[in-house]
Tab-separated table of C-alpha atoms in Angstrom:
chain	number	residue	atom	x	y	z
D	151	MET	CA	44.848	141.263	117.862
D	152	SER	CA	43.115	137.774	117.166
D	153	PRO	CA	44.996	136.067	120.132
D	154	ALA	CA	43.847	138.691	122.142
D	155	VAL	CA	40.576	138.733	121.908
D	156	ILE	CA	40.469	134.705	122.278
D	157	LEU	CA	43.259	134.534	125.245
D	158	PRO	CA	41.010	135.408	128.404
D	159	THR	CA	38.503	133.344	127.556
D	160	ILE	CA	40.348	129.939	125.524
D	161	TRP	CA	40.664	128.798	129.620
D	162	ARG	CA	36.870	128.489	129.696
D	163	TYR	CA	36.072	127.525	126.397
D	164	LEU	CA	38.293	124.323	126.808
D	165	GLN	CA	36.707	123.350	130.156
D	166	THR	CA	33.421	123.458	128.634
D	167	LEU	CA	34.992	120.574	125.950
D	168	ASP	CA	36.430	119.099	128.776
D	169	ALA	CA	39.546	119.196	127.965
D	170	ALA	CA	42.249	118.734	130.052
D	171	PRO	CA	44.197	121.261	132.177
D	172	TYR	CA	47.677	121.086	129.281
D	173	PHE	CA	45.403	121.312	126.243
D	174	LEU	CA	45.614	125.053	127.280
D	175	GLY	CA	49.356	124.829	126.316
D	176	LEU	CA	48.674	122.996	123.261
D	177	ALA	CA	45.939	125.034	121.743
D	178	LEU	CA	48.264	128.249	122.957
D	179	SER	CA	51.098	126.521	121.073
D	180	ALA	CA	49.376	125.504	118.208
D	181	PHE	CA	48.885	128.817	116.644
D	182	SER	CA	52.594	129.204	116.720
D	183	LEU	CA	53.786	125.549	114.957
D	184	SER	CA	52.175	126.183	112.087
D	185	GLY	CA	53.465	129.945	111.947
D	186	LEU	CA	57.043	128.416	113.065
D	187	LEU	CA	56.706	126.482	110.108
D	188	THR	CA	55.323	129.604	107.087
D	189	GLY	CA	56.993	132.019	108.645
D	190	PRO	CA	60.400	131.088	106.323
D	191	LEU	CA	58.103	129.872	103.171
D	192	PHE	CA	56.474	133.162	102.986
D	193	GLY	CA	59.811	135.526	103.414
D	194	HIS	CA	61.320	133.420	100.615
D	195	TRP	CA	57.834	133.426	98.478
D	196	SER	CA	58.467	138.025	98.858
D	197	ASP	CA	62.406	137.776	98.396
D	198	ARG	CA	61.338	135.739	94.831
D	199	THR	CA	58.717	138.188	94.235
D	200	ARG	CA	59.456	141.173	96.049
D	201	THR	CA	56.077	142.237	96.740
D	202	THR	CA	53.480	141.170	99.659
D	203	LYS	CA	50.095	142.060	98.855
D	204	LYS	CA	49.508	138.570	97.420
D	205	ILE	CA	50.989	136.758	100.322
D	206	ILE	CA	48.605	138.882	102.134
D	207	LEU	CA	45.727	137.753	100.719
D	208	PHE	CA	46.604	134.011	100.441
D	209	ALA	CA	47.183	134.016	104.203
D	210	ASN	CA	43.855	135.958	105.552
D	211	VAL	CA	42.815	132.737	103.232
D	212	PHE	CA	43.827	130.751	106.402
D	213	GLU	CA	43.188	132.881	109.707
D	214	MET	CA	39.696	133.597	108.309
D	215	ILE	CA	38.808	129.439	107.665
D	216	GLY	CA	40.660	129.249	110.832
D	217	ASN	CA	38.847	131.859	113.364
D	218	PHE	CA	35.533	130.234	112.070
D	219	MET	CA	36.451	126.903	112.580
D	220	TYR	CA	37.069	127.971	116.246
D	221	PHE	CA	33.513	129.486	116.575
D	222	MET	CA	31.678	125.843	115.988
D	223	GLY	CA	33.604	124.911	118.229
D	224	PHE	CA	31.828	120.731	118.777
D	225	SER	CA	34.835	119.125	120.444
D	226	LYS	CA	38.285	120.149	121.946
D	227	TRP	CA	39.832	118.081	118.889
D	228	LEU	CA	38.249	121.089	116.484
D	229	LEU	CA	39.332	123.975	118.435
D	230	LEU	CA	43.134	122.582	118.894
D	231	SER	CA	42.743	122.247	114.331
D	232	SER	CA	41.347	125.714	114.312
D	233	ARG	CA	44.599	127.594	116.151
D	234	LEU	CA	46.927	125.123	113.712
D	235	VAL	CA	44.906	126.366	110.809
D	236	ALA	CA	44.668	129.913	111.579
D	237	GLY	CA	48.758	130.143	112.795
D	238	ILE	CA	48.908	129.826	108.910
D	239	GLY	CA	48.527	133.090	108.697
D	240	THR	CA	50.772	134.433	110.389
D	241	GLY	CA	53.686	133.571	108.252
D	242	ALA	CA	52.926	136.667	105.977
D	243	GLY	CA	54.498	138.404	109.057
D	244	SER	CA	57.987	137.352	107.469
D	245	SER	CA	57.093	139.234	104.193
D	246	ILE	CA	55.953	142.498	106.332
D	247	PHE	CA	59.745	142.672	108.042
D	248	GLY	CA	61.255	142.047	105.206
D	249	PHE	CA	59.200	145.303	103.129
D	250	LEU	CA	60.055	147.426	106.465
D	251	THR	CA	63.370	146.406	105.858
D	252	ARG	CA	63.814	147.034	101.912
D	253	SER	CA	61.407	150.633	102.521
D	254	THR	CA	63.451	152.242	105.193
D	255	SER	CA	66.896	153.511	105.591
D	256	PRO	CA	69.236	151.441	107.910
D	257	GLU	CA	69.144	155.033	110.207
D	258	ASP	CA	65.053	155.210	110.845
D	259	ARG	CA	64.879	151.448	110.841
D	260	ALA	CA	64.346	151.139	114.752
D	261	THR	CA	62.051	154.083	114.874
D	262	ALA	CA	59.327	152.498	111.644
D	263	PHE	CA	59.728	149.026	113.882
D	264	ALA	CA	59.001	150.543	117.445
D	265	ALA	CA	55.966	151.953	115.623
D	266	VAL	CA	54.652	149.449	113.912
D	267	MET	CA	54.661	147.057	116.936
D	268	ALA	CA	53.452	149.733	118.826
D	269	CYS	CA	50.354	149.329	116.013
D	270	ARG	CA	50.356	145.906	116.416
D	271	GLN	CA	49.828	146.436	120.393
D	272	ALA	CA	47.083	148.630	119.645
D	273	GLY	CA	45.306	145.802	118.083
D	274	LEU	CA	46.062	143.658	121.114
D	275	LEU	CA	44.571	146.571	123.253
D	276	ILE	CA	41.108	146.641	121.411
D	277	GLY	CA	41.048	142.937	121.254
D	278	PRO	CA	39.736	142.077	124.698
D	279	ALA	CA	37.970	145.614	124.918
D	280	PHE	CA	35.538	144.147	122.631
D	281	ASN	CA	34.910	140.656	124.406
D	282	ILE	CA	34.159	143.011	127.334
D	283	PHE	CA	30.824	143.331	124.349
D	284	LEU	CA	30.989	139.870	123.544
D	285	ARG	CA	30.696	138.377	126.242
D	286	LEU	CA	27.164	139.499	126.388
D	287	SER	CA	25.905	137.545	123.380
D	288	ASP	CA	23.899	134.402	123.379
D	289	PHE	CA	22.043	133.179	120.366
D	290	HIS	CA	21.806	131.119	117.310
D	291	LEU	CA	23.051	131.258	114.230
D	292	GLY	CA	21.462	128.351	112.279
D	293	PRO	CA	22.943	125.449	113.893
D	294	PHE	CA	25.767	127.298	115.661
D	295	VAL	CA	25.444	128.549	118.934
D	296	VAL	CA	26.766	132.205	119.524
D	297	ASN	CA	28.282	132.558	123.029
D	298	LYS	CA	30.750	134.597	125.372
D	299	TYR	CA	33.151	131.301	123.702
D	300	THR	CA	32.239	131.244	120.654
D	301	ALA	CA	31.771	135.019	119.816
D	302	PRO	CA	35.469	135.181	119.460
D	303	GLY	CA	36.059	133.489	117.223
D	304	LEU	CA	33.044	134.383	114.579
D	305	PHE	CA	33.836	138.069	115.102
D	306	MET	CA	37.686	137.502	114.410
D	307	CYS	CA	36.239	135.805	111.063
D	308	LEU	CA	34.288	138.835	109.869
D	309	MET	CA	37.814	140.812	110.973
D	310	TRP	CA	39.639	138.718	108.616
D	311	THR	CA	37.653	139.243	105.415
D	312	LEU	CA	37.339	142.953	106.209
D	313	LEU	CA	40.719	143.224	106.476
D	314	GLN	CA	40.739	141.073	102.506
D	315	VAL	CA	38.385	143.976	101.197
D	316	ALA	CA	40.687	146.690	102.888
D	317	VAL	CA	43.712	144.892	101.474
D	318	ILE	CA	42.563	144.035	98.359
D	319	PHE	CA	41.133	148.209	97.188
D	320	MET	CA	43.580	150.181	99.244
D	321	TYR	CA	46.874	148.064	99.737
D	322	TRP	CA	49.749	148.595	96.829
D	323	ASP	CA	53.104	147.279	96.698
D	324	LEU	CA	55.897	150.024	95.819
D	325	PRO	CA	57.668	149.341	92.570
D	326	PRO	CA	60.568	147.006	93.567
D	327	LEU	CA	63.601	148.775	91.707
D	328	GLU	CA	62.485	151.984	92.948
D	329	LYS	CA	64.746	151.233	95.813
D	330	GLY	CA	67.475	150.824	93.429
D	331	LYS	CA	66.410	154.065	91.100
D	332	ALA	CA	66.820	156.210	94.887
D	333	LYS	CA	70.153	155.137	94.546
D	334	GLY	CA	71.760	155.451	91.332
D	335	SER	CA	71.702	152.968	89.831
D	336	LEU	CA	69.946	149.079	88.734
D	337	PRO	CA	70.715	145.829	90.249
D	338	SER	CA	71.581	144.508	86.986
D	339	GLN	CA	74.643	147.394	86.228
D	340	SER	CA	77.640	146.162	86.034
D	341	GLY	CA	81.007	148.026	88.473
D	342	GLU	CA	81.705	150.395	85.635
D	343	GLU	CA	78.222	151.071	84.719
D	344	GLU	CA	77.922	152.620	87.964
D	345	GLU	CA	81.051	153.915	88.045
D	346	ASP	CA	79.848	155.657	84.233
D	347	ASP	CA	76.765	156.873	85.877
D	348	HIS	CA	78.612	158.338	88.915
D	349	GLN	CA	80.639	160.561	86.387
D	350	GLY	CA	77.977	161.753	84.264
D	351	ILE	CA	76.631	163.385	87.330
D	352	VAL	CA	79.932	165.085	88.307
D	353	LYS	CA	80.052	166.107	84.494
D	354	GLU	CA	76.484	167.768	84.870
D	355	ASP	CA	77.488	170.167	87.124
D	356	ASN	CA	79.488	171.709	83.975
D	357	ASP	CA	76.860	173.490	82.088
D	358	GLU	CA	79.346	172.700	78.871
D	359	GLU	CA	78.768	169.267	79.080
D	360	LYS	CA	75.650	168.788	79.557
D	361	PRO	CA	74.357	168.612	76.041
D	362	LEU	CA	77.253	166.772	75.079
D	363	MET	CA	76.744	163.948	77.957
D	364	GLY	CA	73.080	163.489	77.811
D	365	SER	CA	73.643	162.466	74.017
D	366	GLN	CA	76.396	160.768	74.763
D	367	GLU	CA	74.121	158.579	77.559
D	368	LEU	CA	70.909	157.812	75.996
D	369	GLY	CA	72.654	157.103	72.605
D	370	GLY	CA	74.886	153.916	74.625
D	371	SER	CA	72.457	153.339	76.823
D	372	TYR	CA	69.288	153.097	74.350
D	373	GLY	CA	71.365	153.618	71.202
D	374	SER	CA	67.462	155.079	69.421
D	375	VAL	CA	67.796	158.477	70.077
D	376	VAL	CA	68.272	161.080	67.176
D	377	THR	CA	69.781	163.828	67.473
D	378	ALA	CA	70.467	166.820	65.023
D	379	ASP	CA	74.646	166.858	64.175
D	380	PRO	CA	75.997	170.451	64.696
D	381	PRO	CA	78.202	172.098	61.706
D	382	GLY	CA	81.202	170.467	60.502
D	383	TYR	CA	80.356	166.755	62.461
D	384	ASP	CA	81.300	164.276	60.469
D	385	SER	CA	78.662	161.298	61.455
D	386	SER	CA	80.492	158.801	59.580
D	387	SER	CA	84.024	159.396	61.759
D	388	ALA	CA	81.761	160.236	64.732
D	389	SER	CA	80.433	156.518	64.251
D	390	ASN	CA	83.401	154.467	63.472
D	391	ALA	CA	84.802	156.080	67.124
D	392	THR	CA	81.563	155.278	68.612
D	393	LEU	CA	81.332	151.445	67.411
D	394	ASN	CA	84.786	150.942	67.763
D	395	HIS	CA	84.961	152.290	72.299
D	396	ILE	CA	81.156	151.351	72.865
D	397	SER	CA	80.998	147.708	74.062
D	398	PRO	CA	77.798	145.916	73.045
D	399	PRO	CA	74.682	147.075	74.720
D	400	PRO	CA	73.737	145.090	77.634
D	401	SER	CA	71.110	142.617	77.813
D	402	PRO	CA	67.371	143.889	78.226
D	403	VAL	CA	66.751	144.711	81.375
D	404	PRO	CA	63.091	143.061	83.238
D	405	PRO	CA	60.287	145.119	82.780
D	406	PRO	CA	59.136	146.567	85.519
D	407	GLU	CA	56.368	144.364	85.897
D	408	SER	CA	58.374	141.122	86.477
D	409	HIS	CA	58.820	141.352	89.940
D	410	VAL	CA	60.792	137.899	90.353
D	411	SER	CA	64.316	137.491	91.439
D	412	PRO	CA	65.185	134.011	90.795
D	413	SER	CA	68.200	132.967	93.424
D	414	PRO	CA	68.244	135.467	96.257
D	415	PHE	CA	70.574	133.063	97.601
D	416	LYS	CA	72.881	133.322	95.344
D	417	ASN	CA	75.790	135.003	96.916
D	418	VAL	CA	74.058	134.737	100.571
D	419	SER	CA	76.019	131.411	102.339
D	420	ILE	CA	73.038	130.177	104.886
D	421	SER	CA	75.293	129.252	107.298
D	422	GLN	CA	77.481	131.288	107.334
D	423	GLU	CA	74.734	134.191	107.582
D	424	PHE	CA	72.534	132.870	110.478
D	425	LEU	CA	75.677	130.880	112.532
D	426	ARG	CA	77.452	134.432	113.003
D	427	GLU	CA	77.899	135.798	116.934
D	428	GLU	CA	75.877	138.270	116.994
D	429	VAL	CA	73.437	136.646	114.894
D	430	VAL	CA	73.301	133.870	117.345
D	431	VAL	CA	72.194	136.443	120.213
D	432	LEU	CA	69.389	138.174	118.628
D	433	LEU	CA	67.771	134.887	117.896
D	434	ALA	CA	68.977	133.973	121.540
D	435	ALA	CA	67.494	137.466	122.613
D	436	GLN	CA	63.723	136.337	120.326
D	437	PHE	CA	63.506	133.082	121.686
D	438	ILE	CA	64.296	133.568	125.755
D	439	THR	CA	62.085	136.535	125.573
D	440	LEU	CA	58.834	135.202	123.693
D	441	PHE	CA	59.208	131.675	126.345
D	442	ASN	CA	59.049	134.163	129.013
D	443	GLN	CA	56.147	136.078	127.813
D	444	THR	CA	54.394	133.206	126.585
D	445	ALA	CA	55.091	131.022	129.402
D	446	LEU	CA	53.368	133.602	131.753
D	447	GLU	CA	50.486	134.741	129.406
D	448	THR	CA	50.090	130.547	130.303
D	449	MET	CA	50.000	131.191	133.493
D	450	VAL	CA	48.134	134.454	134.301
D	451	THR	CA	44.619	133.044	133.740
D	452	PRO	CA	44.636	130.340	135.611
D	453	MET	CA	46.791	131.961	138.524
D	454	THR	CA	43.356	134.314	138.824
D	455	GLN	CA	41.012	132.677	139.014
D	456	LYS	CA	42.557	130.808	141.740
D	457	TYR	CA	43.676	133.575	144.105
D	458	PHE	CA	41.304	136.385	143.177
D	459	ASN	CA	38.181	134.082	141.094
D	460	TYR	CA	39.106	136.525	137.728
D	461	GLY	CA	36.392	135.889	135.323
D	462	GLU	CA	36.105	136.687	131.471
D	463	LEU	CA	35.517	140.383	132.051
D	464	GLU	CA	38.399	141.076	134.681
D	465	ASN	CA	40.470	139.195	132.517
D	466	SER	CA	39.893	141.333	129.408
D	467	VAL	CA	40.084	144.646	131.614
D	468	MET	CA	43.679	142.972	133.120
D	469	TYR	CA	45.236	142.646	129.207
D	470	CYS	CA	43.799	146.006	128.096
D	471	LEU	CA	45.696	147.372	130.919
D	472	CYS	CA	48.539	145.180	129.983
D	473	SER	CA	48.229	146.632	126.268
D	474	VAL	CA	48.255	150.233	126.931
D	475	GLU	CA	51.283	149.813	129.089
D	476	VAL	CA	53.138	148.255	126.481
D	477	ILE	CA	52.330	150.866	123.460
D	478	ALA	CA	53.762	153.406	125.852
D	479	GLY	CA	56.124	151.446	125.924
D	480	PHE	CA	56.789	151.685	122.113
D	481	LEU	CA	56.453	155.052	121.831
D	482	PHE	CA	59.353	155.523	124.482
D	483	VAL	CA	61.412	153.254	122.947
D	484	ARG	CA	60.727	154.892	119.145
D	485	TRP	CA	62.099	158.157	120.591
D	486	LEU	CA	65.055	156.838	122.769
D	487	SER	CA	66.463	154.708	119.433
D	488	GLN	CA	66.695	158.028	117.977
D	489	ARG	CA	69.064	158.938	120.402
D	490	VAL	CA	71.089	155.503	122.104
D	491	ALA	CA	72.240	152.364	120.124
D	492	GLU	CA	70.427	149.335	119.521
D	493	ARG	CA	72.419	147.433	121.745
D	494	VAL	CA	72.120	149.658	124.442
D	495	VAL	CA	67.746	149.754	124.208
D	496	LEU	CA	68.399	145.544	124.181
D	497	ALA	CA	70.506	146.282	127.549
D	498	ILE	CA	67.566	147.776	129.692
D	499	GLY	CA	64.890	145.743	128.216
D	500	LEU	CA	67.081	142.443	129.285
D	501	THR	CA	68.039	144.385	132.780
D	502	ILE	CA	64.320	145.471	133.089
D	503	CYS	CA	63.693	141.459	132.315
D	504	ASN	CA	66.030	139.860	135.088
D	505	ILE	CA	64.415	141.997	137.457
D	506	SER	CA	60.351	141.024	137.261
D	507	ALA	CA	61.957	137.508	136.433
D	508	VAL	CA	63.342	137.758	140.341
D	509	TRP	CA	60.377	139.033	141.738
D	510	CYS	CA	58.119	136.464	139.808
D	511	LEU	CA	59.936	133.929	141.660
D	512	VAL	CA	59.846	135.444	145.160
D	513	PHE	CA	56.302	136.653	145.089
D	514	LEU	CA	54.323	134.546	142.780
D	515	ALA	CA	55.788	130.940	142.798
D	516	LYS	CA	53.828	131.505	146.561
D	517	PRO	CA	52.282	134.855	146.587
D	518	LEU	CA	52.335	136.168	149.958
D	519	GLY	CA	50.237	137.629	152.565
D	520	SER	CA	45.970	138.696	152.395
D	521	SER	CA	44.752	138.867	149.269
D	522	PRO	CA	45.024	142.704	148.613
D	523	TRP	CA	49.003	141.652	148.995
D	524	GLN	CA	48.592	139.217	146.912
D	525	LEU	CA	47.422	141.045	144.086
D	526	THR	CA	49.782	144.175	144.499
D	527	GLU	CA	52.405	141.521	144.380
D	528	PHE	CA	50.508	140.113	141.044
D	529	ILE	CA	50.286	143.752	139.641
D	530	ILE	CA	53.901	144.613	140.089
D	531	GLY	CA	55.193	141.751	138.176
D	532	VAL	CA	52.849	142.041	135.450
D	533	PHE	CA	53.742	145.460	135.064
D	534	LEU	CA	58.066	144.320	135.523
D	535	GLN	CA	57.614	141.979	132.625
D	536	VAL	CA	55.541	143.533	130.252
D	537	LEU	CA	57.460	147.226	131.051
D	538	GLY	CA	61.038	145.267	129.526
D	539	LEU	CA	59.194	143.520	125.915
D	540	PRO	CA	59.551	147.021	123.834
D	541	PHE	CA	62.772	147.512	124.621
D	542	VAL	CA	64.099	143.709	123.620
D	543	ALA	CA	61.549	143.299	121.154
D	544	VAL	CA	62.456	146.853	118.947
D	545	ALA	CA	65.951	146.216	120.047
D	546	GLN	CA	66.460	143.003	118.610
D	547	VAL	CA	64.525	143.368	115.427
D	548	SER	CA	66.109	145.920	113.953
D	549	LEU	CA	69.393	144.988	114.382
D	550	PHE	CA	68.813	141.776	112.576
D	551	SER	CA	67.657	143.298	109.841
D	552	LYS	CA	70.766	145.232	109.921
D	553	ILE	CA	73.232	142.197	110.540
D	554	THR	CA	71.542	140.205	107.936
D	555	SER	CA	71.512	140.047	104.260
D	556	GLU	CA	69.608	142.724	102.385
D	557	LYS	CA	68.747	140.424	99.026
D	558	THR	CA	67.302	137.811	101.329
D	559	GLN	CA	65.174	139.660	104.473
D	560	GLY	CA	61.715	138.182	103.719
D	561	PHE	CA	63.914	134.835	104.199
D	562	SER	CA	65.573	135.886	107.030
D	563	GLN	CA	62.734	137.806	108.949
D	564	GLY	CA	60.870	134.355	108.955
D	565	VAL	CA	63.330	132.533	110.204
D	566	ARG	CA	63.367	135.015	113.068
D	567	ARG	CA	60.106	134.231	113.373
D	568	SER	CA	60.290	130.769	112.852
D	569	VAL	CA	62.653	131.300	116.566
D	570	GLY	CA	60.317	133.084	118.610
D	571	GLY	CA	57.840	130.792	117.317
D	572	LEU	CA	59.288	127.827	118.622
D	573	ALA	CA	59.696	129.617	122.217
D	574	THR	CA	55.769	130.464	121.603
D	575	ILE	CA	55.269	126.385	121.290
D	576	LEU	CA	57.406	125.808	124.467
D	577	GLY	CA	56.567	128.887	126.485
D	578	PRO	CA	53.112	127.821	126.853
D	579	LEU	CA	53.541	123.954	127.183
D	580	TRP	CA	56.203	124.317	129.593
D	581	ALA	CA	53.800	126.379	131.952
D	582	GLY	CA	50.572	124.646	131.538
D	583	GLY	CA	52.690	121.553	132.325
D	584	LEU	CA	53.954	123.115	135.396
D	585	THR	CA	50.393	125.552	136.985
D	586	GLU	CA	51.042	124.035	140.245
D	587	ASN	CA	54.760	123.736	140.691
D	588	LEU	CA	55.787	127.444	139.966
D	589	TYR	CA	59.500	127.244	141.502
D	590	VAL	CA	60.018	125.022	138.653
D	591	MET	CA	58.742	126.762	136.114
D	592	LEU	CA	59.567	130.460	137.275
D	593	GLY	CA	63.097	129.053	137.798
D	594	VAL	CA	63.737	128.421	134.444
D	595	MET	CA	62.713	131.375	132.390
D	596	MET	CA	65.495	132.989	135.632
D	597	ALA	CA	68.035	130.827	134.406
D	598	LEU	CA	67.400	131.459	130.921
D	599	LEU	CA	67.466	135.247	130.977
D	600	LEU	CA	70.889	135.115	133.122
D	601	LEU	CA	72.454	133.117	130.225
D	602	MET	CA	70.998	135.540	127.610
D	603	THR	CA	72.608	138.416	129.749
D	604	VAL	CA	75.655	136.378	129.634
D	605	MET	CA	75.578	136.179	126.019
D	606	LEU	CA	74.954	140.034	125.728
D	607	ALA	CA	78.056	140.866	128.225
D	608	PHE	CA	80.405	138.787	125.520
D	609	SER	CA	78.984	139.921	122.519
D	610	TYR	CA	78.010	143.908	123.345
D	611	ASP	CA	80.964	144.632	121.181
D	612	ARG	CA	79.547	142.891	118.246
D	613	LEU	CA	76.256	144.536	118.037
D	614	VAL	CA	76.881	146.653	115.743
D	615	ALA	CA	74.912	147.439	112.172
D	616	PRO	CA	77.862	146.749	109.860
D	617	ALA	CA	76.412	148.663	107.113
D	618	THR	CA	78.137	151.575	108.192
D	619	GLU	CA	81.425	149.868	107.445
D	620	GLU	CA	79.839	149.964	103.821
D	621	GLN	CA	78.695	153.358	103.541
D	622	VAL	CA	82.453	154.303	104.447
D	623	ASP	CA	83.648	151.775	101.812
D	624	ASP	CA	80.942	153.749	99.324
D	625	SER	CA	81.518	156.793	100.358
D	626	ASP	CA	85.587	156.163	99.578
D	627	ASN	CA	84.434	154.428	96.264
D	628	CYS	CA	82.811	157.560	95.275
D	629	GLY	CA	85.746	159.731	96.210
């Protein structure tokens, strides 16, 4: 919600601080730069600890400080620094997506991601709506001036503080071994122990073998369970047989309270993980769609000011309407992803994005006709651009989580978000410097989408989750 509250007024805020037009791109990119650097670090942290709560609490501190700096607003450089500090907190998103991947099955992952992203868009919807009231602020808070430009920073600082309290008292991490237990194996078990467990499950179907199997499992696993000997039972010979056939117990498993996994990259090659064709295609989809989205977002407010004389109220309403469309899109994608493969959803999204890019290049680079016709052209272009986002976003996130290692999912999601962060840095910079030359700006965006479409066409057959093959192998082994 934080960017949504700030976006409708940041352009005029910078103008009051005597900032050059390119400073808008710098301010918007600074937020993403910090997230780009911290995303993989927070993700690796969550991979090692299998926790998210303390990471979220740590990240929220930077959000609170950064937004308070934005509220102070003494100079354009302080405003720029505030976006850098606040952006550090966005790195926690990689930990959250890693947690979602570890907590959902591959079949339900796309729908889960769509629901979470819809919640995020709900925040982006509510943000501009709050700005409608924040623009009426006009008072002093000690040495600080609270007006329509500084109020969003103070408001978001208070919101992050409330979130911090909510996380402390209302959020708990799931037990790190819960998913492993659900599968019937612990991370420390060897292949032979997993086979024994499977045999034990089969034997439990036989009522006569249940007591015998239970005592063997308890005795072999813990060595401290005393059971009554049946009549005629030779305990000495049984003990000798047990000692001869049972290997020494494995090293003790760390208690559940210890959540540290010392080396999540032990069996994972980073170069082989991220340089595969299908991974490169999905990272390219992440970069190109976010580059185009943030470039258009940067262009929108100067364009509405130039052609339609829009102010803070009109821009806030426009962002609210766009968020409603995006939420509806995510809900539709959530329904669609249960019926078609992610690569189909991705192809649909890219098709819509290509149509939007052509429309913008033809009608928005140099609006035609009278003012009502120009407004119609603008609305259709924005509508098409926003429409394609949910399809691409959900499909590429869900597929990426399936084709990368689950052990290092936090770091992998951090890499993905860093690629997106790079796009959200370059997009505003690209658009901020070309607000007066829209043919060049929109032409490059169109070329990037065509490149992405070609990449998808050549790699379409590889965009399948390998987890399905692993499940087949597991079922064969069990059989």
